[in-house]
Short mmCIF file of C-alpha atoms and ligand atoms in Angstrom, two decimals:
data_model
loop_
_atom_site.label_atom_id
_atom_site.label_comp_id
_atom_site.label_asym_id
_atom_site.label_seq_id
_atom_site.Cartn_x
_atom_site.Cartn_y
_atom_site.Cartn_z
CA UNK A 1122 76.57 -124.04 -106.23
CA UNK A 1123 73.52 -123.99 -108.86
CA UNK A 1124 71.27 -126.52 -107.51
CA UNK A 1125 68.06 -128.15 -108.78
CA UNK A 1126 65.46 -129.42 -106.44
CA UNK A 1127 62.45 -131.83 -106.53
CA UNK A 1128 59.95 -131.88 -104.23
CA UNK A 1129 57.39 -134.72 -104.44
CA UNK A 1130 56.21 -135.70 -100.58
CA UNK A 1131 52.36 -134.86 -101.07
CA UNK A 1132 50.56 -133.37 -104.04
CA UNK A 1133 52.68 -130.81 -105.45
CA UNK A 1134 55.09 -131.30 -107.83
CA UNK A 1135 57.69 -128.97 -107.79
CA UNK A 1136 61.08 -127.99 -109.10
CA UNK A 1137 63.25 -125.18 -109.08
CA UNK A 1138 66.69 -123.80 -109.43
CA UNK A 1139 68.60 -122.19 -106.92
CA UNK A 1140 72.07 -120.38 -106.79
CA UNK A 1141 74.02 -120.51 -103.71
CA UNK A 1142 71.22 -121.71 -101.05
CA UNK A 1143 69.89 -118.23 -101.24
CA UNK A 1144 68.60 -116.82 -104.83
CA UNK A 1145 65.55 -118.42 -106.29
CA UNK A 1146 65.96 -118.44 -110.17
CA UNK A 1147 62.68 -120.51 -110.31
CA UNK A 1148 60.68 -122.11 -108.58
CA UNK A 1149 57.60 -124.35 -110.03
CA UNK A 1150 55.02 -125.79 -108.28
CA UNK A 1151 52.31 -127.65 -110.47
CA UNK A 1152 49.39 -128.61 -107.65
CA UNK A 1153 47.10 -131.40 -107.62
CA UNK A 1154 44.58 -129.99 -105.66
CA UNK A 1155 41.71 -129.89 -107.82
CA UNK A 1156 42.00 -133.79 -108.86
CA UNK A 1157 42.10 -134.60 -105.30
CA UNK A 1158 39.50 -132.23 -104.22
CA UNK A 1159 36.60 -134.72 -105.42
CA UNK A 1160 37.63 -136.90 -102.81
CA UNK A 1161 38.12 -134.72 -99.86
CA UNK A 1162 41.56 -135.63 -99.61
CA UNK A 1163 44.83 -136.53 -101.34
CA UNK A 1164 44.55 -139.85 -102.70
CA UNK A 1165 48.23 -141.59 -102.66
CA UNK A 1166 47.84 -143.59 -105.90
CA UNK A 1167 46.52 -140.56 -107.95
CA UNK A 1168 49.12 -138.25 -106.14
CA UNK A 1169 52.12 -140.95 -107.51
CA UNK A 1170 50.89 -141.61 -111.45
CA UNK A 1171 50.19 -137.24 -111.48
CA UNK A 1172 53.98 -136.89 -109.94
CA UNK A 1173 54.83 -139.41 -112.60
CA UNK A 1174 53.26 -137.91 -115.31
CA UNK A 1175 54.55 -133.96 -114.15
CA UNK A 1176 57.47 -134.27 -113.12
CA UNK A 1177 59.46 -134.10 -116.75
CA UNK A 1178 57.58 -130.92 -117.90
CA UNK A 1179 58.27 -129.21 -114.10
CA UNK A 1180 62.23 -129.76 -114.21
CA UNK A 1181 62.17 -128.40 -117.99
CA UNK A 1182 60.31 -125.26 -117.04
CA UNK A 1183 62.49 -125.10 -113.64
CA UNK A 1184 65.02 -124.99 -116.19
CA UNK A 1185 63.84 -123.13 -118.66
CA UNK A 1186 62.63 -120.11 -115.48
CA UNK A 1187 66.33 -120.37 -114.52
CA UNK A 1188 67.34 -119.38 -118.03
CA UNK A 1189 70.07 -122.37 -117.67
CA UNK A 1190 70.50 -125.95 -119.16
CA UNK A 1191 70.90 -129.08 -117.42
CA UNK A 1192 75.00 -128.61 -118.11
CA UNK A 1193 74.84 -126.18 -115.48
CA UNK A 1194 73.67 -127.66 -112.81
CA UNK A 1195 76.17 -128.49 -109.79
CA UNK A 1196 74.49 -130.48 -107.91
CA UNK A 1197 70.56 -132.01 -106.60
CA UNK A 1198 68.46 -131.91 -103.67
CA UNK A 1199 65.57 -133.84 -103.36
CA UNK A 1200 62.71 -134.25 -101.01
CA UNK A 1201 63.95 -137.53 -99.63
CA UNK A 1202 60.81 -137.21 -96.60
CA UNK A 1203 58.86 -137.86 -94.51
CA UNK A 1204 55.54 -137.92 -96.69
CA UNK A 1205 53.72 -140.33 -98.86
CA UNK A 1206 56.16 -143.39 -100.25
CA UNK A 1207 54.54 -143.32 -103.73
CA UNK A 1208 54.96 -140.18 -103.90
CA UNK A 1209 58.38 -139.68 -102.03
CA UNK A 1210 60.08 -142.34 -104.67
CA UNK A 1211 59.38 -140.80 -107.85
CA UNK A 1212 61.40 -137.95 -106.84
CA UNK A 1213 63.77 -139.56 -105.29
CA UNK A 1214 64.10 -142.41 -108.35
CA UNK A 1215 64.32 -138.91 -110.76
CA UNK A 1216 66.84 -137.51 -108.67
CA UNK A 1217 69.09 -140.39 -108.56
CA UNK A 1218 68.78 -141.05 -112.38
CA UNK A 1219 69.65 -137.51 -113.08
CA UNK A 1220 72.14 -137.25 -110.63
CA UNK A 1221 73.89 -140.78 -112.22
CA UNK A 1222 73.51 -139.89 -115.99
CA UNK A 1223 75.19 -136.07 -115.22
CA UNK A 1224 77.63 -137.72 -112.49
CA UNK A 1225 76.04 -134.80 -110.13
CA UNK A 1226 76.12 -134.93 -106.41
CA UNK A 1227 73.13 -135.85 -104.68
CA UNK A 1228 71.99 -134.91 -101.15
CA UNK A 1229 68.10 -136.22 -99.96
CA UNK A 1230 66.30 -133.81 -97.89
CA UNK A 1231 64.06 -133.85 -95.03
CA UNK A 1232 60.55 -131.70 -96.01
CA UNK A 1233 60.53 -130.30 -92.56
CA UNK A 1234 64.08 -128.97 -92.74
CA UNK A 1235 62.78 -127.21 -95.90
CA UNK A 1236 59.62 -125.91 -94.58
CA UNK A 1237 61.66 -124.18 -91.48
CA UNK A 1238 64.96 -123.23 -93.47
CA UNK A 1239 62.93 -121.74 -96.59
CA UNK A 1240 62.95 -118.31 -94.65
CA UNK A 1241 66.71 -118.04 -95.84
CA UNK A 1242 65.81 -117.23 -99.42
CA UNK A 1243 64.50 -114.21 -98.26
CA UNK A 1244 66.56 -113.09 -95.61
CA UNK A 1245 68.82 -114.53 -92.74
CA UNK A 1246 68.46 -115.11 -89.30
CA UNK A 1247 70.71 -115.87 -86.83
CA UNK A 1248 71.08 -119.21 -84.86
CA UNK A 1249 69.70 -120.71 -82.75
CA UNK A 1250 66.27 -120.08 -83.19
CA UNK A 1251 62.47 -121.31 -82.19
CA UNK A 1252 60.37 -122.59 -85.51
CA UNK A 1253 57.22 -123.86 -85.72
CA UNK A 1254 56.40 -125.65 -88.60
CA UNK A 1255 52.46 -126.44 -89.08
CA UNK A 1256 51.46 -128.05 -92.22
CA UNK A 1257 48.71 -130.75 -93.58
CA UNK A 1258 50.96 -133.00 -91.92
CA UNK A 1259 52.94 -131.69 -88.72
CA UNK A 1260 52.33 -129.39 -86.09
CA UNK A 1261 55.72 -129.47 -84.41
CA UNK A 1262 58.10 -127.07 -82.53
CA UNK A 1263 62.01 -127.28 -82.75
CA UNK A 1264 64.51 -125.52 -81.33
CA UNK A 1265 66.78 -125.11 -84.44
CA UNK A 1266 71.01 -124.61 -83.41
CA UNK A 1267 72.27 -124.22 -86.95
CA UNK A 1268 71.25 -126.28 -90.38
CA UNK A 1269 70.90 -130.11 -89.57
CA UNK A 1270 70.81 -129.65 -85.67
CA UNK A 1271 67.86 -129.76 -84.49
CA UNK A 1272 66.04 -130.66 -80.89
CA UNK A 1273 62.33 -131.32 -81.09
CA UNK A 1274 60.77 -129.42 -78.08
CA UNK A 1275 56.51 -130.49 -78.79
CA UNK A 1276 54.41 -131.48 -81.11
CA UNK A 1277 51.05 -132.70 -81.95
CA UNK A 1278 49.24 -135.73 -79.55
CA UNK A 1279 47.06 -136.07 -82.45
CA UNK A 1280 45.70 -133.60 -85.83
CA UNK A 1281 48.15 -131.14 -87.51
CA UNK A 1282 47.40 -128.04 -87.60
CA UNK A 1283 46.54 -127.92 -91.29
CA UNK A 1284 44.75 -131.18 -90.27
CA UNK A 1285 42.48 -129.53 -88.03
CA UNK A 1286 41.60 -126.54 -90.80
CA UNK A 1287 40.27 -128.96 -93.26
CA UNK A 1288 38.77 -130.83 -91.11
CA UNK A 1289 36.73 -128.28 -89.97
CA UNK A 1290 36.54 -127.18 -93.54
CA UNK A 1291 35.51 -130.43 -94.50
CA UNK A 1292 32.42 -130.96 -91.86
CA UNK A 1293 31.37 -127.15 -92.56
CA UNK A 1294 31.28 -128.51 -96.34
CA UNK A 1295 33.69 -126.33 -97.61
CA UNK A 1296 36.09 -128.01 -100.49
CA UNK A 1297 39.53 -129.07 -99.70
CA UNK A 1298 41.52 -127.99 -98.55
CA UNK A 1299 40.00 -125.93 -96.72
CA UNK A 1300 42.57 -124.37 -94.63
CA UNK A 1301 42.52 -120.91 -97.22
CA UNK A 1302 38.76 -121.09 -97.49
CA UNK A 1303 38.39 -120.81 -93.75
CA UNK A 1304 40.71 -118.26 -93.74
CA UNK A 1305 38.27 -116.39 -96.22
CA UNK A 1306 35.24 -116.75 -94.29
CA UNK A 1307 37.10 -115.85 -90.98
CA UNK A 1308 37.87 -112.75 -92.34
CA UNK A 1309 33.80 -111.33 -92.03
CA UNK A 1310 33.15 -113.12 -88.79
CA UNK A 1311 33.99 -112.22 -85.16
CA UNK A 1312 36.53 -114.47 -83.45
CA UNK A 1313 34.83 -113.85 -80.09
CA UNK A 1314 31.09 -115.18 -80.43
CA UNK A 1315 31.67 -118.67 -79.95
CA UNK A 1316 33.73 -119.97 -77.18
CA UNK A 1317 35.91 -123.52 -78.39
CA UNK A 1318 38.70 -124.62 -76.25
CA UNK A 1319 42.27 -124.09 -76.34
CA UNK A 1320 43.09 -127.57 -75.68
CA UNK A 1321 46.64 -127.86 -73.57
CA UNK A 1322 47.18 -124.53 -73.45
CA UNK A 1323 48.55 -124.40 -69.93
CA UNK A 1324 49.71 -127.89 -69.19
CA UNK A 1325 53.19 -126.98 -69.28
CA UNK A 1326 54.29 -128.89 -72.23
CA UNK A 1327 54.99 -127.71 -75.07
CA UNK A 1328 52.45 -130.23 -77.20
CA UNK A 1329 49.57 -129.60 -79.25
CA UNK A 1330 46.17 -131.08 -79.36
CA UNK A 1331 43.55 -130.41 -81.91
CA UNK A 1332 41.00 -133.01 -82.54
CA UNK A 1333 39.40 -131.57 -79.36
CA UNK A 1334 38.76 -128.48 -80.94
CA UNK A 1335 37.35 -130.44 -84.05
CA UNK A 1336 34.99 -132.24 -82.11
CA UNK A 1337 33.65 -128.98 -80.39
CA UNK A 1338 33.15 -127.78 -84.17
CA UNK A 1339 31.46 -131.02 -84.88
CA UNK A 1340 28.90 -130.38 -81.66
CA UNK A 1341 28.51 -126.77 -82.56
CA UNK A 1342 27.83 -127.75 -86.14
CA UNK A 1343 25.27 -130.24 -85.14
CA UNK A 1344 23.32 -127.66 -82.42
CA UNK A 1345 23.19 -125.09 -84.50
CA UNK A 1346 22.14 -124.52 -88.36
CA UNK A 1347 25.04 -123.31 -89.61
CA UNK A 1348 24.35 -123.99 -93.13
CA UNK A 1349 21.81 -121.59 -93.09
CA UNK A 1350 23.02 -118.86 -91.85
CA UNK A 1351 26.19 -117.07 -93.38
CA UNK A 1352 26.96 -114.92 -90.64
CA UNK A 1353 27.42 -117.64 -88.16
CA UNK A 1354 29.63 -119.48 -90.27
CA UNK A 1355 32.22 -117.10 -91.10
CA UNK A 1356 31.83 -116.12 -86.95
CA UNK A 1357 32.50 -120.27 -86.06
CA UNK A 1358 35.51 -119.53 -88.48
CA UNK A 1359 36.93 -116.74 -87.26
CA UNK A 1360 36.14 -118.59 -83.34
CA UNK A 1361 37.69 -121.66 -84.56
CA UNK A 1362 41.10 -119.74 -86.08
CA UNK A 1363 41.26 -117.65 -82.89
CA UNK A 1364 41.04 -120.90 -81.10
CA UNK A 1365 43.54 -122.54 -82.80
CA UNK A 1366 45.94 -119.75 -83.40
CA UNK A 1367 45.68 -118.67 -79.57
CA UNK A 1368 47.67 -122.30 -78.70
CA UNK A 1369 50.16 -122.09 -81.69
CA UNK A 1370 51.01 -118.70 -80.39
CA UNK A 1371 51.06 -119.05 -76.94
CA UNK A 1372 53.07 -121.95 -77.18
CA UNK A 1373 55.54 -121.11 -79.51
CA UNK A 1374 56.34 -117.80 -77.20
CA UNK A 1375 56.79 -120.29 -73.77
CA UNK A 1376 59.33 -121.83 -75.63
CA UNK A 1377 61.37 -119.38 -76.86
CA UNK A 1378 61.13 -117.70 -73.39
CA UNK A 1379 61.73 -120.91 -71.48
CA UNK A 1380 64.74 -121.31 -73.93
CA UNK A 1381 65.82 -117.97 -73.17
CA UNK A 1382 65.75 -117.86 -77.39
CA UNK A 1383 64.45 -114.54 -78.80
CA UNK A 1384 64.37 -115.46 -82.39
CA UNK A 1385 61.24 -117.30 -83.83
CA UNK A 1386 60.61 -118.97 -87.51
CA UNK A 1387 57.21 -120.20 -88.35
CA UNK A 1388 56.84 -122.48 -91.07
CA UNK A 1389 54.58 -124.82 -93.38
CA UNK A 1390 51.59 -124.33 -94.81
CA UNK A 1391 49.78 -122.98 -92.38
CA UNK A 1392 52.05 -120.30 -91.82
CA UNK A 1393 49.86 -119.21 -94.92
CA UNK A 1394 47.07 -118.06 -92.42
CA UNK A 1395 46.14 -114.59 -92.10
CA UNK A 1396 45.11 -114.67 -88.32
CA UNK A 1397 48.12 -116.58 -87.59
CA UNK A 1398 50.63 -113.95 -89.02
CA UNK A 1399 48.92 -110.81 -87.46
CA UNK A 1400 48.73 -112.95 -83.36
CA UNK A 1401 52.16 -113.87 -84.17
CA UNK A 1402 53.64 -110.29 -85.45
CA UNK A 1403 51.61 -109.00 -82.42
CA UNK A 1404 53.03 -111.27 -79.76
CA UNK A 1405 56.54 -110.66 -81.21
CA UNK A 1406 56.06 -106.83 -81.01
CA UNK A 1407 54.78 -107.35 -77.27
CA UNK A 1408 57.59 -109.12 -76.44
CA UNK A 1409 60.51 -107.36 -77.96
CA UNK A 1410 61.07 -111.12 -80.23
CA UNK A 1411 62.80 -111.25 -83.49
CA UNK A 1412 59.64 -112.84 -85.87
CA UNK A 1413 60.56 -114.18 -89.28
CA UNK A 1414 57.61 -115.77 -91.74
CA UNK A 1415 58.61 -116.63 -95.62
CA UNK A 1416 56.16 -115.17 -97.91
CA UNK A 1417 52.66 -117.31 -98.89
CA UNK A 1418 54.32 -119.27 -101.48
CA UNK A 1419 57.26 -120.06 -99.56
CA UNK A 1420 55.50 -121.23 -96.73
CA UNK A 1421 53.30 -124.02 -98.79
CA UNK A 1422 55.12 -127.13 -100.32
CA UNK A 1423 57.88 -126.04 -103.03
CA UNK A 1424 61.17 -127.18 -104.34
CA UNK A 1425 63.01 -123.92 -103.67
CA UNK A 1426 63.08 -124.60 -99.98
CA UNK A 1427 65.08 -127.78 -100.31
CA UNK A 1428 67.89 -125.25 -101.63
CA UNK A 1429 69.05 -124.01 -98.20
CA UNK A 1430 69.62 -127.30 -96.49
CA UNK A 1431 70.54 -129.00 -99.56
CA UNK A 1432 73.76 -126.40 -100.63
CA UNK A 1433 74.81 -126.66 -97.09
CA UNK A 1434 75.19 -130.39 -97.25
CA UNK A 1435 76.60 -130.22 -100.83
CA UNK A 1436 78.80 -127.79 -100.53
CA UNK A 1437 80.03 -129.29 -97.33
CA UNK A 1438 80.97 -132.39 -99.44
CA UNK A 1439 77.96 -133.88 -97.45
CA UNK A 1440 75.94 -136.27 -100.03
CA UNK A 1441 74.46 -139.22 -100.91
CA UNK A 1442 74.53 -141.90 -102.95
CA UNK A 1443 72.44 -144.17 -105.42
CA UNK A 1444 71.16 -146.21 -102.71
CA UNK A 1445 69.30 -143.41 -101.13
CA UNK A 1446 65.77 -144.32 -100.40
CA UNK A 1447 62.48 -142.34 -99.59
CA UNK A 1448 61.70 -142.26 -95.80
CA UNK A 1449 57.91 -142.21 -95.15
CA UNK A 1450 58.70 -141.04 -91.44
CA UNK A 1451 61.94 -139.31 -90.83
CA UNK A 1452 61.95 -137.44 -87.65
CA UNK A 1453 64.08 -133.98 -88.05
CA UNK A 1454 66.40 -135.49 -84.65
CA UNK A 1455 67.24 -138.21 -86.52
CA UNK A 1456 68.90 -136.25 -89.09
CA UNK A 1457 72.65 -136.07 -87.20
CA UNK A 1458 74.93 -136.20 -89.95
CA UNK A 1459 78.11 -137.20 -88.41
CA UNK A 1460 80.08 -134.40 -90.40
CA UNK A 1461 76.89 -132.04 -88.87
CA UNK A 1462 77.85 -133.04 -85.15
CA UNK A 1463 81.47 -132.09 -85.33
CA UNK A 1464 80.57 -129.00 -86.29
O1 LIG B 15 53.07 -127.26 -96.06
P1 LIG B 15 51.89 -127.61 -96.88
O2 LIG B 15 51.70 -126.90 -98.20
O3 LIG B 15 51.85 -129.14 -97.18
C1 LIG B 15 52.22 -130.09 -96.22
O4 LIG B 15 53.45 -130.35 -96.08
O5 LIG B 15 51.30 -130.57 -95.53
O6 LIG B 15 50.61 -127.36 -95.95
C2 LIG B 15 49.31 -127.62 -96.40
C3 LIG B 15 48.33 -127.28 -95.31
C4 LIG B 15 46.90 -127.71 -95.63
O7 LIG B 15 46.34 -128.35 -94.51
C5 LIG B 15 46.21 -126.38 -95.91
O8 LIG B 15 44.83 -126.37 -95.63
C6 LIG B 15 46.95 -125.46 -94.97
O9 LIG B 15 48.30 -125.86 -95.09
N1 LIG B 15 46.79 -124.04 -95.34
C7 LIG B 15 46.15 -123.14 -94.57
C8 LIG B 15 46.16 -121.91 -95.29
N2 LIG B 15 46.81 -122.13 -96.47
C9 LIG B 15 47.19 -123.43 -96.47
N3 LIG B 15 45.58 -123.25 -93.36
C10 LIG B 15 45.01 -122.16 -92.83
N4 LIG B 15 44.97 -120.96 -93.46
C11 LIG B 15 45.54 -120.80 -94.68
N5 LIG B 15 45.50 -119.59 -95.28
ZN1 LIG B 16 54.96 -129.32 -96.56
#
């Protein structure tokens, strides 16, 4: 099926065109970052109106990328949640007009299944499978049986990961997000000079914590002048990442071991990070485990993503209709499409 998707959860509005769940024939992403950035944060009410405002010039250039009209199209998947509900319903209201004016089928899909399945547009991996998804919003680990099963295994008592980098971003004054900027810096310092704790690391579960390691920022920060000294900086960054990465790694690896599951996906935004793709390609080498990460831009919010998920439900007959709504929280259990569970 050719498929056009919408994604609209946070501050990027995206669009793109995608044949068969698999090729990308375009894939636009128009960010908000910058008119957010002045705030420190994404500001719901700016991040609706921009959608508002976007979102006809992304789907034409989605479009126009693909080389294809609207006549074309088979079918639409849209970012249906969890994420912000301004920003959630004017994809979801574009969707459903588009889908009712062209008499297209219409599935709504959940961000996270994107985020974890977007690894399928660039190559396949077989079920099941471990994924970690760590964005601005979610630090969470699944244990992923085929498309729309999914068994949460841990997730985060408090920050996301993502959460957690611009945070500390944030309180280093760094502009948001910071995530990528600490990134940068890390990439001069030395990961070993400053000592932060790998909070739950060995309790067994297979839960993250990270405001712990925020606060231990926040006391370093406050001991020592930072500002003043570059070096020390980009070594708290690097200290911090290390920190940080150390759980999501070690963590990820219990699980697929205590799973007896030797395939791993790692998802989301975060998945962006340097540091966090070299531990993790490490560990994997170490241990003999099957590693798959999307490239940078499929690993941050974008439409494309919602292709994989969304042509399995479509093409399964599996859809929705004009009463679908935006769901602010939608946990990835939940999802159990009846047709899903009988296989
Ligand atoms: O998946 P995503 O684009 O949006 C959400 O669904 O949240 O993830 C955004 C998050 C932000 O917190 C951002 O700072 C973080 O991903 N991020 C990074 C890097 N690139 C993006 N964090 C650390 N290192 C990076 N290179
Ligand atoms: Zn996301």
């Amino acid at each position: 099926m050719l498929l056009l998707t919408i994604e609209t959860s946070c501050d990027e509005t995206a669009a793109a065109v995608v044949r068969d769940g698999r090729t990308v024939l375009s894939n636009i992403v128009a960010s908000q970052v910058k008119d957010h950035a002045v705030y420190g944060g994404v500001v719901p009410e700016i991040a609706s109106r921009m959608h508002l405002e976007a979102i006809p010039a992304v789907i034409g250039e989605a479009l126009a990328g693909a080389s294809v009209s609207l006549d074309a199209i088979e079918g639409i998947a849209v970012t249906r949640g969890p994420g912000l509900a301004g920003a959630l319903l004017v994809g979801t209201s574009v969707a459903k007009a588009m889908a009712f004016a062209r008499q297209l089928p219409l599935v709504g899909v959940n961000h996270i299944e994107g985020h974890l399945s977007a690894i399928f547009l660039e190559r396949e991996v077989a079920f099941p499978f471990i994924a970690l998804v760590v964005s601005g919003g979610h630090t969470h680990l699944y244990r992923v049986d085929s498309i729309g099963r999914y068994v949460t295994l841990g997730q985060t008592l408090d920050d996301a990961a993502g959460e957690a980098f611009d945070k500390v971003a944030k309180l280093l004054g760094l502009s948001y997000p910071g995530g990528v900027q600490v990134d940068r810096l890390a990439a001069d310092g030395d990961p070993e000079r400053i000592k932060f704790p790998r909070p739950l690391l060995h309790d067994g579960s297979f839960n993250f914590s990270f405001s712990g390691l925020k606060t231990a920022v926040l006391n370093f920060v406050h001991k020592n002048r930072v500002s003043d000294d570059d070096q020390l900086l980009r070594d708290l960054c690097a200290s911090f990442q290390r920190a940080a990465c150390d759980v999501l790694v070690t963590k990820t690896f219990q699980a697929a071991e205590t799973a007896g599951i030797e395939r791993i996906v790692v998802a989301g935004g975060v998945a962006c990070n340097s540091a966090l793709r070299r531990e993790m390609a490490q560990a994997a080498a170490a241990r003999g485990v099957e590693l798959a990460i999307p490239s940078p831009s499929l690993c941050s919010d974008n439409a494309a993503m919602l292709a994989v998920p969304g042509d399995y439900y479509l093409s399964r007959g599996i859809s929705d209709d004009n009463s679908l709504d935006a769901r602010v929280n939608w946990p990835l259990d939940e999802i159990k499409r009846a047709e899903i569970s009988n296989g």
